[in-house]
Amino acid sequence: MSLIVMKFGGSSVGTPERMQRVARRILERQQEGNDIVVVVSAMGDTTDDLIDQSKGLNLNPPTREMDMLMTVGEQISISLLAMTIHQLGGKAMSFTGWQAGMQTDSVFGKAKITDIQPQRINSALEDGNIAVVAGFQGMSPEGEITTLGRGGSDTTAVALAAALQADVCEIYTDVDGVYSTDPRVVKNARKLNEISYDEMLELANLGAAVLHPRAVEYAKHYNVKLVVRSSFTQNEGTSVKEDAVMEQGVVVRGIAFDKNVARISIMGVEDVPGVLANVFGALAQNGIDVDIIVQSGVQDGKADFSFTVSGDDREKAIGVIEGIRGAVPYRETTSEAGLVKVSIVGAGMVSNPGVAAQMFNAISGLGVSIKMVSTSEIKCSCVIDAQPLNDVVRALHTAYGLDTAEQAFVGGPSERR
């Protein structure tokens, strides 16, 4: 007997018909002789509707109350799914995140899991139940309800799989695996049979939405076998594991992109020790993640440097920089929105020279200027204008021999979390 954790996103349970299909699929896996734990997101647009309602009453609500509100959608999903399983002849018990033993820190809106005490889940399984757990939520040491932020249900599923020592954690989504790039952009994208944790983590961090980075980090740390599968077909999915077999001749495994990038430049900064620490320390204290950093040459003791942040953080970041002008004098700042970051990822890049040059050639061949570049052993990223993004992704996909003769399967709307 195996223990399987199955995670279903919001579109997978978004209608009564889809809820019934998911319930039947869960029962089929149990009838094969497996113990089953299911993690579920809020149905369809439930979370968006709740946010809209909150904005209609308070444009700046307390974070505690938002977390109280945001967990409601998952609680609806788990109870309805458990009821559906009972209707189909099975046994199920639903659990909120805190009932399932999900303990977090005290940061509302983006809490991190600190511990899991899954005794109630184990008891439910011993009694022959399918355990249905609300994703995206937990409880702080002070007894407050918390949410885990973007990708929280994926993280819940992987964390539970680790705590329960599950044989596999299956993430069900609207595509039937991990593709070489977004199949909505490249219809003949290549489905990967398997991919390493490191490659998947890079793709996730660089914008691939099929798995959240925190979930992949958790899986790598606890060696949880992940499988990404479709909610809409029975096709074999993609296995994410420590050592993945590389396909012959394939150096680049995937192409990811982030559509929400802004560049901020600070000119005329004194080139003295501690300047960068002051600037980026202030940004970090304000919860702003910085990605690519480029410093130009020093002239007359002054330096210019640029960095990228999420487009949503552009105005906030500019405010932080203006606020430290007394401690870090500079001539001026500029910013640019409407940018994207496109990246290639592959473990084979480390032993194959010329991969980055091939990327630059493909982009320049379309007449597109590259604004910033960042590289590591297994990835290369370029910041460009947003308008030509799809053409650039398709050109890179072809340049690295990733096109296939088959059309990728996309079965439904994108999952929220």
mmCIF file of N, CA and C in Angstrom, residues 12-110:
data_model
loop_
_atom_site.group_PDB
_atom_site.id
_atom_site.type_symbol
_atom_site.label_atom_id
_atom_site.label_comp_id
_atom_site.label_asym_id
_atom_site.label_seq_id
_atom_site.Cartn_x
_atom_site.Cartn_y
_atom_site.Cartn_z
ATOM 1 N N SER A 12 -9.761 22.940 -11.178
ATOM 2 C CA SER A 12 -10.069 21.504 -11.175
ATOM 3 C C SER A 12 -11.350 21.185 -10.420
ATOM 4 N N VAL A 13 -11.726 22.059 -9.459
ATOM 5 C CA VAL A 13 -12.939 21.834 -8.664
ATOM 6 C C VAL A 13 -13.898 23.009 -8.814
ATOM 7 N N GLY A 14 -13.792 23.725 -9.924
ATOM 8 C CA GLY A 14 -14.515 24.975 -10.086
ATOM 9 C C GLY A 14 -16.002 24.861 -10.352
ATOM 10 N N THR A 15 -16.473 23.685 -10.742
ATOM 11 C CA THR A 15 -17.897 23.466 -10.996
ATOM 12 C C THR A 15 -18.307 22.143 -10.350
ATOM 13 N N PRO A 16 -19.633 21.916 -10.132
ATOM 14 C CA PRO A 16 -20.067 20.624 -9.573
ATOM 15 C C PRO A 16 -19.607 19.441 -10.420
ATOM 16 N N GLU A 17 -19.618 19.608 -11.735
ATOM 17 C CA GLU A 17 -19.195 18.512 -12.616
ATOM 18 C C GLU A 17 -17.714 18.200 -12.427
ATOM 19 N N ARG A 18 -16.898 19.234 -12.329
ATOM 20 C CA ARG A 18 -15.466 19.021 -12.121
ATOM 21 C C ARG A 18 -15.195 18.457 -10.732
ATOM 22 N N MET A 19 -15.947 18.913 -9.752
ATOM 23 C CA MET A 19 -15.812 18.382 -8.398
ATOM 24 C C MET A 19 -16.098 16.873 -8.391
ATOM 25 N N GLN A 20 -17.130 16.458 -9.105
ATOM 26 C CA GLN A 20 -17.469 15.032 -9.168
ATOM 27 C C GLN A 20 -16.391 14.235 -9.888
ATOM 28 N N ARG A 21 -15.846 14.818 -10.960
ATOM 29 C CA ARG A 21 -14.785 14.119 -11.695
ATOM 30 C C ARG A 21 -13.555 13.937 -10.822
ATOM 31 N N VAL A 22 -13.196 14.969 -10.068
ATOM 32 C CA VAL A 22 -12.053 14.871 -9.161
ATOM 33 C C VAL A 22 -12.320 13.817 -8.090
ATOM 34 N N ALA A 23 -13.533 13.802 -7.534
ATOM 35 C CA ALA A 23 -13.876 12.822 -6.495
ATOM 36 C C ALA A 23 -13.759 11.406 -7.031
ATOM 37 N N ARG A 24 -14.235 11.181 -8.248
ATOM 38 C CA ARG A 24 -14.122 9.838 -8.838
ATOM 39 C C ARG A 24 -12.657 9.447 -9.037
ATOM 40 N N ARG A 25 -11.856 10.396 -9.455
ATOM 41 C CA ARG A 25 -10.434 10.105 -9.668
ATOM 42 C C ARG A 25 -9.751 9.754 -8.344
ATOM 43 N N ILE A 26 -10.094 10.463 -7.299
ATOM 44 C CA ILE A 26 -9.529 10.188 -5.973
ATOM 45 C C ILE A 26 -9.926 8.790 -5.515
ATOM 46 N N LEU A 27 -11.197 8.450 -5.682
ATOM 47 C CA LEU A 27 -11.677 7.126 -5.270
ATOM 48 C C LEU A 27 -11.002 6.013 -6.072
ATOM 49 N N GLU A 28 -10.741 6.268 -7.353
ATOM 50 C CA GLU A 28 -10.049 5.265 -8.165
ATOM 51 C C GLU A 28 -8.661 4.980 -7.606
ATOM 52 N N ARG A 29 -7.951 6.056 -7.189
ATOM 53 C CA ARG A 29 -6.614 5.848 -6.635
ATOM 54 C C ARG A 29 -6.686 5.107 -5.307
ATOM 55 N N GLN A 30 -7.703 5.376 -4.497
ATOM 56 C CA GLN A 30 -7.859 4.652 -3.237
ATOM 57 C C GLN A 30 -8.187 3.190 -3.492
ATOM 58 N N GLN A 31 -9.034 2.932 -4.470
ATOM 59 C CA GLN A 31 -9.430 1.559 -4.768
ATOM 60 C C GLN A 31 -8.294 0.720 -5.341
ATOM 61 N N GLU A 32 -7.238 1.401 -5.795
ATOM 62 C CA GLU A 32 -6.044 0.678 -6.234
ATOM 63 C C GLU A 32 -5.214 0.175 -5.045
ATOM 64 N N GLY A 33 -5.661 0.509 -3.829
ATOM 65 C CA GLY A 33 -4.977 0.051 -2.622
ATOM 66 C C GLY A 33 -4.118 1.101 -1.951
ATOM 67 N N ASN A 34 -4.370 2.382 -2.266
ATOM 68 C CA ASN A 34 -3.553 3.460 -1.716
ATOM 69 C C ASN A 34 -4.283 4.226 -0.620
ATOM 70 N N ASP A 35 -3.511 4.738 0.341
ATOM 71 C CA ASP A 35 -4.030 5.747 1.258
ATOM 72 C C ASP A 35 -3.923 7.094 0.556
ATOM 73 N N ILE A 36 -4.954 7.930 0.696
ATOM 74 C CA ILE A 36 -5.012 9.168 -0.070
ATOM 75 C C ILE A 36 -5.206 10.378 0.844
ATOM 76 N N VAL A 37 -4.352 11.370 0.651
ATOM 77 C CA VAL A 37 -4.533 12.700 1.245
ATOM 78 C C VAL A 37 -4.679 13.676 0.089
ATOM 79 N N VAL A 38 -5.720 14.499 0.144
ATOM 80 C CA VAL A 38 -5.997 15.441 -0.938
ATOM 81 C C VAL A 38 -5.846 16.866 -0.408
ATOM 82 N N VAL A 39 -5.166 17.707 -1.152
ATOM 83 C CA VAL A 39 -5.062 19.136 -0.839
ATOM 84 C C VAL A 39 -5.802 19.911 -1.922
ATOM 85 N N VAL A 40 -6.652 20.846 -1.505
ATOM 86 C CA VAL A 40 -7.529 21.532 -2.446
ATOM 87 C C VAL A 40 -7.400 23.049 -2.281
ATOM 88 N N SER A 41 -7.486 23.752 -3.425
ATOM 89 C CA SER A 41 -7.553 25.212 -3.427
ATOM 90 C C SER A 41 -9.004 25.666 -3.440
ATOM 91 N N ALA A 42 -9.202 26.963 -3.373
ATOM 92 C CA ALA A 42 -10.548 27.530 -3.458
ATOM 93 C C ALA A 42 -11.108 27.323 -4.856
ATOM 94 N N MET A 43 -12.419 27.155 -4.948
ATOM 95 C CA MET A 43 -13.077 26.889 -6.217
ATOM 96 C C MET A 43 -13.017 28.110 -7.137
ATOM 97 N N GLY A 44 -12.595 27.889 -8.375
ATOM 98 C CA GLY A 44 -12.708 28.895 -9.420
ATOM 99 C C GLY A 44 -12.281 30.283 -9.000
ATOM 100 N N ASP A 45 -13.220 31.229 -9.093
ATOM 101 C CA ASP A 45 -12.939 32.635 -8.809
ATOM 102 C C ASP A 45 -13.325 33.046 -7.393
ATOM 103 N N THR A 46 -13.491 32.080 -6.489
ATOM 104 C CA THR A 46 -13.938 32.398 -5.136
ATOM 105 C C THR A 46 -13.036 33.421 -4.458
ATOM 106 N N THR A 47 -11.733 33.209 -4.540
ATOM 107 C CA THR A 47 -10.805 34.114 -3.862
ATOM 108 C C THR A 47 -10.868 35.517 -4.456
ATOM 109 N N ASP A 48 -10.934 35.614 -5.774
ATOM 110 C CA ASP A 48 -11.050 36.934 -6.406
ATOM 111 C C ASP A 48 -12.321 37.647 -5.959
ATOM 112 N N ASP A 49 -13.416 36.889 -5.864
ATOM 113 C CA ASP A 49 -14.687 37.484 -5.428
ATOM 114 C C ASP A 49 -14.577 38.008 -3.995
ATOM 115 N N LEU A 50 -13.905 37.249 -3.129
ATOM 116 C CA LEU A 50 -13.733 37.690 -1.742
ATOM 117 C C LEU A 50 -12.886 38.953 -1.663
ATOM 118 N N ILE A 51 -11.832 39.018 -2.474
ATOM 119 C CA ILE A 51 -10.990 40.213 -2.485
ATOM 120 C C ILE A 51 -11.791 41.426 -2.953
ATOM 121 N N ASP A 52 -12.600 41.228 -3.999
ATOM 122 C CA ASP A 52 -13.426 42.334 -4.502
ATOM 123 C C ASP A 52 -14.389 42.837 -3.433
ATOM 124 N N GLN A 53 -14.976 41.893 -2.685
ATOM 125 C CA GLN A 53 -15.885 42.294 -1.617
ATOM 126 C C GLN A 53 -15.158 43.110 -0.551
ATOM 127 N N SER A 54 -13.950 42.691 -0.219
ATOM 128 C CA SER A 54 -13.196 43.420 0.811
ATOM 129 C C SER A 54 -12.864 44.831 0.343
ATOM 130 N N LYS A 55 -12.488 44.968 -0.930
ATOM 131 C CA LYS A 55 -12.146 46.291 -1.459
ATOM 132 C C LYS A 55 -13.354 47.223 -1.470
ATOM 133 N N GLY A 56 -14.547 46.624 -1.618
ATOM 134 C CA GLY A 56 -15.744 47.441 -1.604
ATOM 135 C C GLY A 56 -16.051 48.029 -0.241
ATOM 136 N N LEU A 57 -15.429 47.485 0.790
ATOM 137 C CA LEU A 57 -15.682 47.951 2.158
ATOM 138 C C LEU A 57 -14.486 48.648 2.787
ATOM 139 N N ASN A 58 -13.275 48.240 2.374
ATOM 140 C CA ASN A 58 -12.074 48.804 2.993
ATOM 141 C C ASN A 58 -10.910 48.625 2.018
ATOM 142 N N LEU A 59 -10.384 49.718 1.509
ATOM 143 C CA LEU A 59 -9.301 49.638 0.530
ATOM 144 C C LEU A 59 -7.969 49.250 1.163
ATOM 145 N N ASN A 60 -7.876 49.348 2.467
ATOM 146 C CA ASN A 60 -6.632 48.990 3.161
ATOM 147 C C ASN A 60 -6.965 48.175 4.411
ATOM 148 N N PRO A 61 -7.490 46.952 4.229
ATOM 149 C CA PRO A 61 -7.942 46.166 5.377
ATOM 150 C C PRO A 61 -6.777 45.636 6.204
ATOM 151 N N PRO A 62 -6.988 45.390 7.494
ATOM 152 C CA PRO A 62 -5.942 44.775 8.322
ATOM 153 C C PRO A 62 -5.541 43.420 7.753
ATOM 154 N N THR A 63 -4.245 43.133 7.773
ATOM 155 C CA THR A 63 -3.763 41.874 7.197
ATOM 156 C C THR A 63 -4.338 40.657 7.921
ATOM 157 N N ARG A 64 -4.562 40.780 9.229
ATOM 158 C CA ARG A 64 -5.154 39.670 9.978
ATOM 159 C C ARG A 64 -6.526 39.342 9.436
ATOM 160 N N GLU A 65 -7.345 40.369 9.194
ATOM 161 C CA GLU A 65 -8.707 40.125 8.724
ATOM 162 C C GLU A 65 -8.721 39.604 7.293
ATOM 163 N N MET A 66 -7.743 40.035 6.478
ATOM 164 C CA MET A 66 -7.661 39.499 5.119
ATOM 165 C C MET A 66 -7.349 38.008 5.140
ATOM 166 N N ASP A 67 -6.453 37.591 6.036
ATOM 167 C CA ASP A 67 -6.164 36.165 6.137
ATOM 168 C C ASP A 67 -7.380 35.387 6.626
ATOM 169 N N MET A 68 -8.119 35.968 7.551
ATOM 170 C CA MET A 68 -9.356 35.343 8.017
ATOM 171 C C MET A 68 -10.318 35.146 6.849
ATOM 172 N N LEU A 69 -10.396 36.160 5.997
ATOM 173 C CA LEU A 69 -11.299 36.092 4.851
ATOM 174 C C LEU A 69 -10.795 35.129 3.775
ATOM 175 N N MET A 70 -9.505 35.194 3.476
ATOM 176 C CA MET A 70 -8.948 34.443 2.348
ATOM 177 C C MET A 70 -8.971 32.933 2.546
ATOM 178 N N THR A 71 -9.054 32.481 3.785
ATOM 179 C CA THR A 71 -9.078 31.034 4.033
ATOM 180 C C THR A 71 -10.465 30.428 3.836
ATOM 181 N N VAL A 72 -11.480 31.266 3.673
ATOM 182 C CA VAL A 72 -12.854 30.758 3.551
ATOM 183 C C VAL A 72 -13.023 29.917 2.295
ATOM 184 N N GLY A 73 -12.411 30.356 1.177
ATOM 185 C CA GLY A 73 -12.598 29.645 -0.086
ATOM 186 C C GLY A 73 -12.164 28.195 -0.017
ATOM 187 N N GLU A 74 -11.009 27.930 0.593
ATOM 188 C CA GLU A 74 -10.531 26.552 0.717
ATOM 189 C C GLU A 74 -11.436 25.715 1.614
ATOM 190 N N GLN A 75 -11.996 26.332 2.643
ATOM 191 C CA GLN A 75 -12.888 25.583 3.538
ATOM 192 C C GLN A 75 -14.163 25.154 2.820
ATOM 193 N N ILE A 76 -14.643 26.005 1.922
ATOM 194 C CA ILE A 76 -15.790 25.612 1.100
ATOM 195 C C ILE A 76 -15.416 24.410 0.229
ATOM 196 N N SER A 77 -14.253 24.474 -0.407
ATOM 197 C CA SER A 77 -13.825 23.395 -1.309
ATOM 198 C C SER A 77 -13.703 22.061 -0.600
ATOM 199 N N ILE A 78 -13.055 22.060 0.572
ATOM 200 C CA ILE A 78 -12.805 20.764 1.229
ATOM 201 C C ILE A 78 -14.105 20.116 1.698
ATOM 202 N N SER A 79 -15.028 20.921 2.211
ATOM 203 C CA SER A 79 -16.284 20.329 2.687
ATOM 204 C C SER A 79 -17.111 19.794 1.528
ATOM 205 N N LEU A 80 -17.185 20.545 0.425
ATOM 206 C CA LEU A 80 -17.952 20.080 -0.731
ATOM 207 C C LEU A 80 -17.323 18.832 -1.351
ATOM 208 N N LEU A 81 -15.991 18.789 -1.415
ATOM 209 C CA LEU A 81 -15.336 17.614 -1.979
ATOM 210 C C LEU A 81 -15.552 16.396 -1.094
ATOM 211 N N ALA A 82 -15.463 16.567 0.220
ATOM 212 C CA ALA A 82 -15.721 15.445 1.130
ATOM 213 C C ALA A 82 -17.158 14.946 0.984
ATOM 214 N N MET A 83 -18.112 15.867 0.866
ATOM 215 C CA MET A 83 -19.510 15.478 0.663
ATOM 216 C C MET A 83 -19.684 14.693 -0.640
ATOM 217 N N THR A 84 -18.980 15.135 -1.690
ATOM 218 C CA THR A 84 -19.077 14.464 -2.987
ATOM 219 C C THR A 84 -18.516 13.051 -2.908
ATOM 220 N N ILE A 85 -17.413 12.882 -2.213
ATOM 221 C CA ILE A 85 -16.830 11.551 -2.045
ATOM 222 C C ILE A 85 -17.803 10.632 -1.310
ATOM 223 N N HIS A 86 -18.447 11.149 -0.262
ATOM 224 C CA HIS A 86 -19.454 10.352 0.452
ATOM 225 C C HIS A 86 -20.606 9.971 -0.470
ATOM 226 N N GLN A 87 -21.064 10.898 -1.292
ATOM 227 C CA GLN A 87 -22.170 10.639 -2.212
ATOM 228 C C GLN A 87 -21.830 9.512 -3.190
ATOM 229 N N LEU A 88 -20.538 9.414 -3.537
ATOM 230 C CA LEU A 88 -20.100 8.381 -4.481
ATOM 231 C C LEU A 88 -19.732 7.071 -3.785
ATOM 232 N N GLY A 89 -20.004 6.982 -2.496
ATOM 233 C CA GLY A 89 -19.791 5.730 -1.779
ATOM 234 C C GLY A 89 -18.497 5.619 -1.017
ATOM 235 N N GLY A 90 -17.707 6.681 -0.970
ATOM 236 C CA GLY A 90 -16.447 6.640 -0.241
ATOM 237 C C GLY A 90 -16.564 7.227 1.154
ATOM 238 N N LYS A 91 -15.454 7.237 1.869
ATOM 239 C CA LYS A 91 -15.364 7.862 3.194
ATOM 240 C C LYS A 91 -14.324 8.971 3.143
ATOM 241 N N ALA A 92 -14.673 10.131 3.681
ATOM 242 C CA ALA A 92 -13.742 11.258 3.656
ATOM 243 C C ALA A 92 -13.966 12.134 4.873
ATOM 244 N N MET A 93 -12.891 12.766 5.318
ATOM 245 C CA MET A 93 -12.958 13.779 6.371
ATOM 246 C C MET A 93 -12.204 15.003 5.886
ATOM 247 N N SER A 94 -12.811 16.167 6.058
ATOM 248 C CA SER A 94 -12.147 17.407 5.653
ATOM 249 C C SER A 94 -11.471 18.057 6.856
ATOM 250 N N PHE A 95 -10.358 18.756 6.574
ATOM 251 C CA PHE A 95 -9.576 19.420 7.620
ATOM 252 C C PHE A 95 -9.126 20.793 7.126
ATOM 253 N N THR A 96 -9.312 21.794 7.962
ATOM 254 C CA THR A 96 -8.672 23.075 7.677
ATOM 255 C C THR A 96 -7.164 22.900 7.842
ATOM 256 N N GLY A 97 -6.402 23.921 7.457
ATOM 257 C CA GLY A 97 -4.957 23.824 7.606
ATOM 258 C C GLY A 97 -4.532 23.610 9.041
ATOM 259 N N TRP A 98 -5.156 24.343 9.972
ATOM 260 C CA TRP A 98 -4.757 24.217 11.381
ATOM 261 C C TRP A 98 -5.227 22.892 11.969
ATOM 262 N N GLN A 99 -6.385 22.382 11.532
ATOM 263 C CA GLN A 99 -6.816 21.060 11.990
ATOM 264 C C GLN A 99 -5.865 19.972 11.493
ATOM 265 N N ALA A 100 -5.275 20.208 10.329
ATOM 266 C CA ALA A 100 -4.328 19.243 9.771
ATOM 267 C C ALA A 100 -2.949 19.349 10.406
ATOM 268 N N GLY A 101 -2.764 20.321 11.308
ATOM 269 C CA GLY A 101 -1.492 20.447 12.019
ATOM 270 C C GLY A 101 -0.474 21.336 11.347
ATOM 271 N N MET A 102 -0.938 22.226 10.426
ATOM 272 C CA MET A 102 -0.014 23.126 9.724
ATOM 273 C C MET A 102 0.318 24.313 10.624
ATOM 274 N N GLN A 103 1.528 24.332 11.140
ATOM 275 C CA GLN A 103 1.983 25.417 12.001
ATOM 276 C C GLN A 103 2.882 26.356 11.207
ATOM 277 N N THR A 104 2.641 27.661 11.359
ATOM 278 C CA THR A 104 3.389 28.647 10.577
ATOM 279 C C THR A 104 3.981 29.716 11.485
ATOM 280 N N ASP A 105 4.758 30.611 10.863
ATOM 281 C CA ASP A 105 5.192 31.794 11.591
ATOM 282 C C ASP A 105 4.039 32.794 11.635
ATOM 283 N N SER A 106 4.299 34.006 12.058
ATOM 284 C CA SER A 106 3.219 34.958 12.329
ATOM 285 C C SER A 106 3.051 36.029 11.250
ATOM 286 N N VAL A 107 3.593 35.800 10.059
ATOM 287 C CA VAL A 107 3.539 36.797 8.990
ATOM 288 C C VAL A 107 2.251 36.612 8.184
ATOM 289 N N PHE A 108 1.301 37.498 8.385
ATOM 290 C CA PHE A 108 0.047 37.400 7.658
ATOM 291 C C PHE A 108 0.280 37.619 6.156
ATOM 292 N N GLY A 109 -0.419 36.842 5.361
ATOM 293 C CA GLY A 109 -0.366 37.013 3.913
ATOM 294 C C GLY A 109 0.722 36.224 3.216
ATOM 295 N N LYS A 110 1.802 35.915 3.890
ATOM 296 C CA LYS A 110 2.889 35.133 3.286
ATOM 297 C C LYS A 110 3.642 34.353 4.368
#
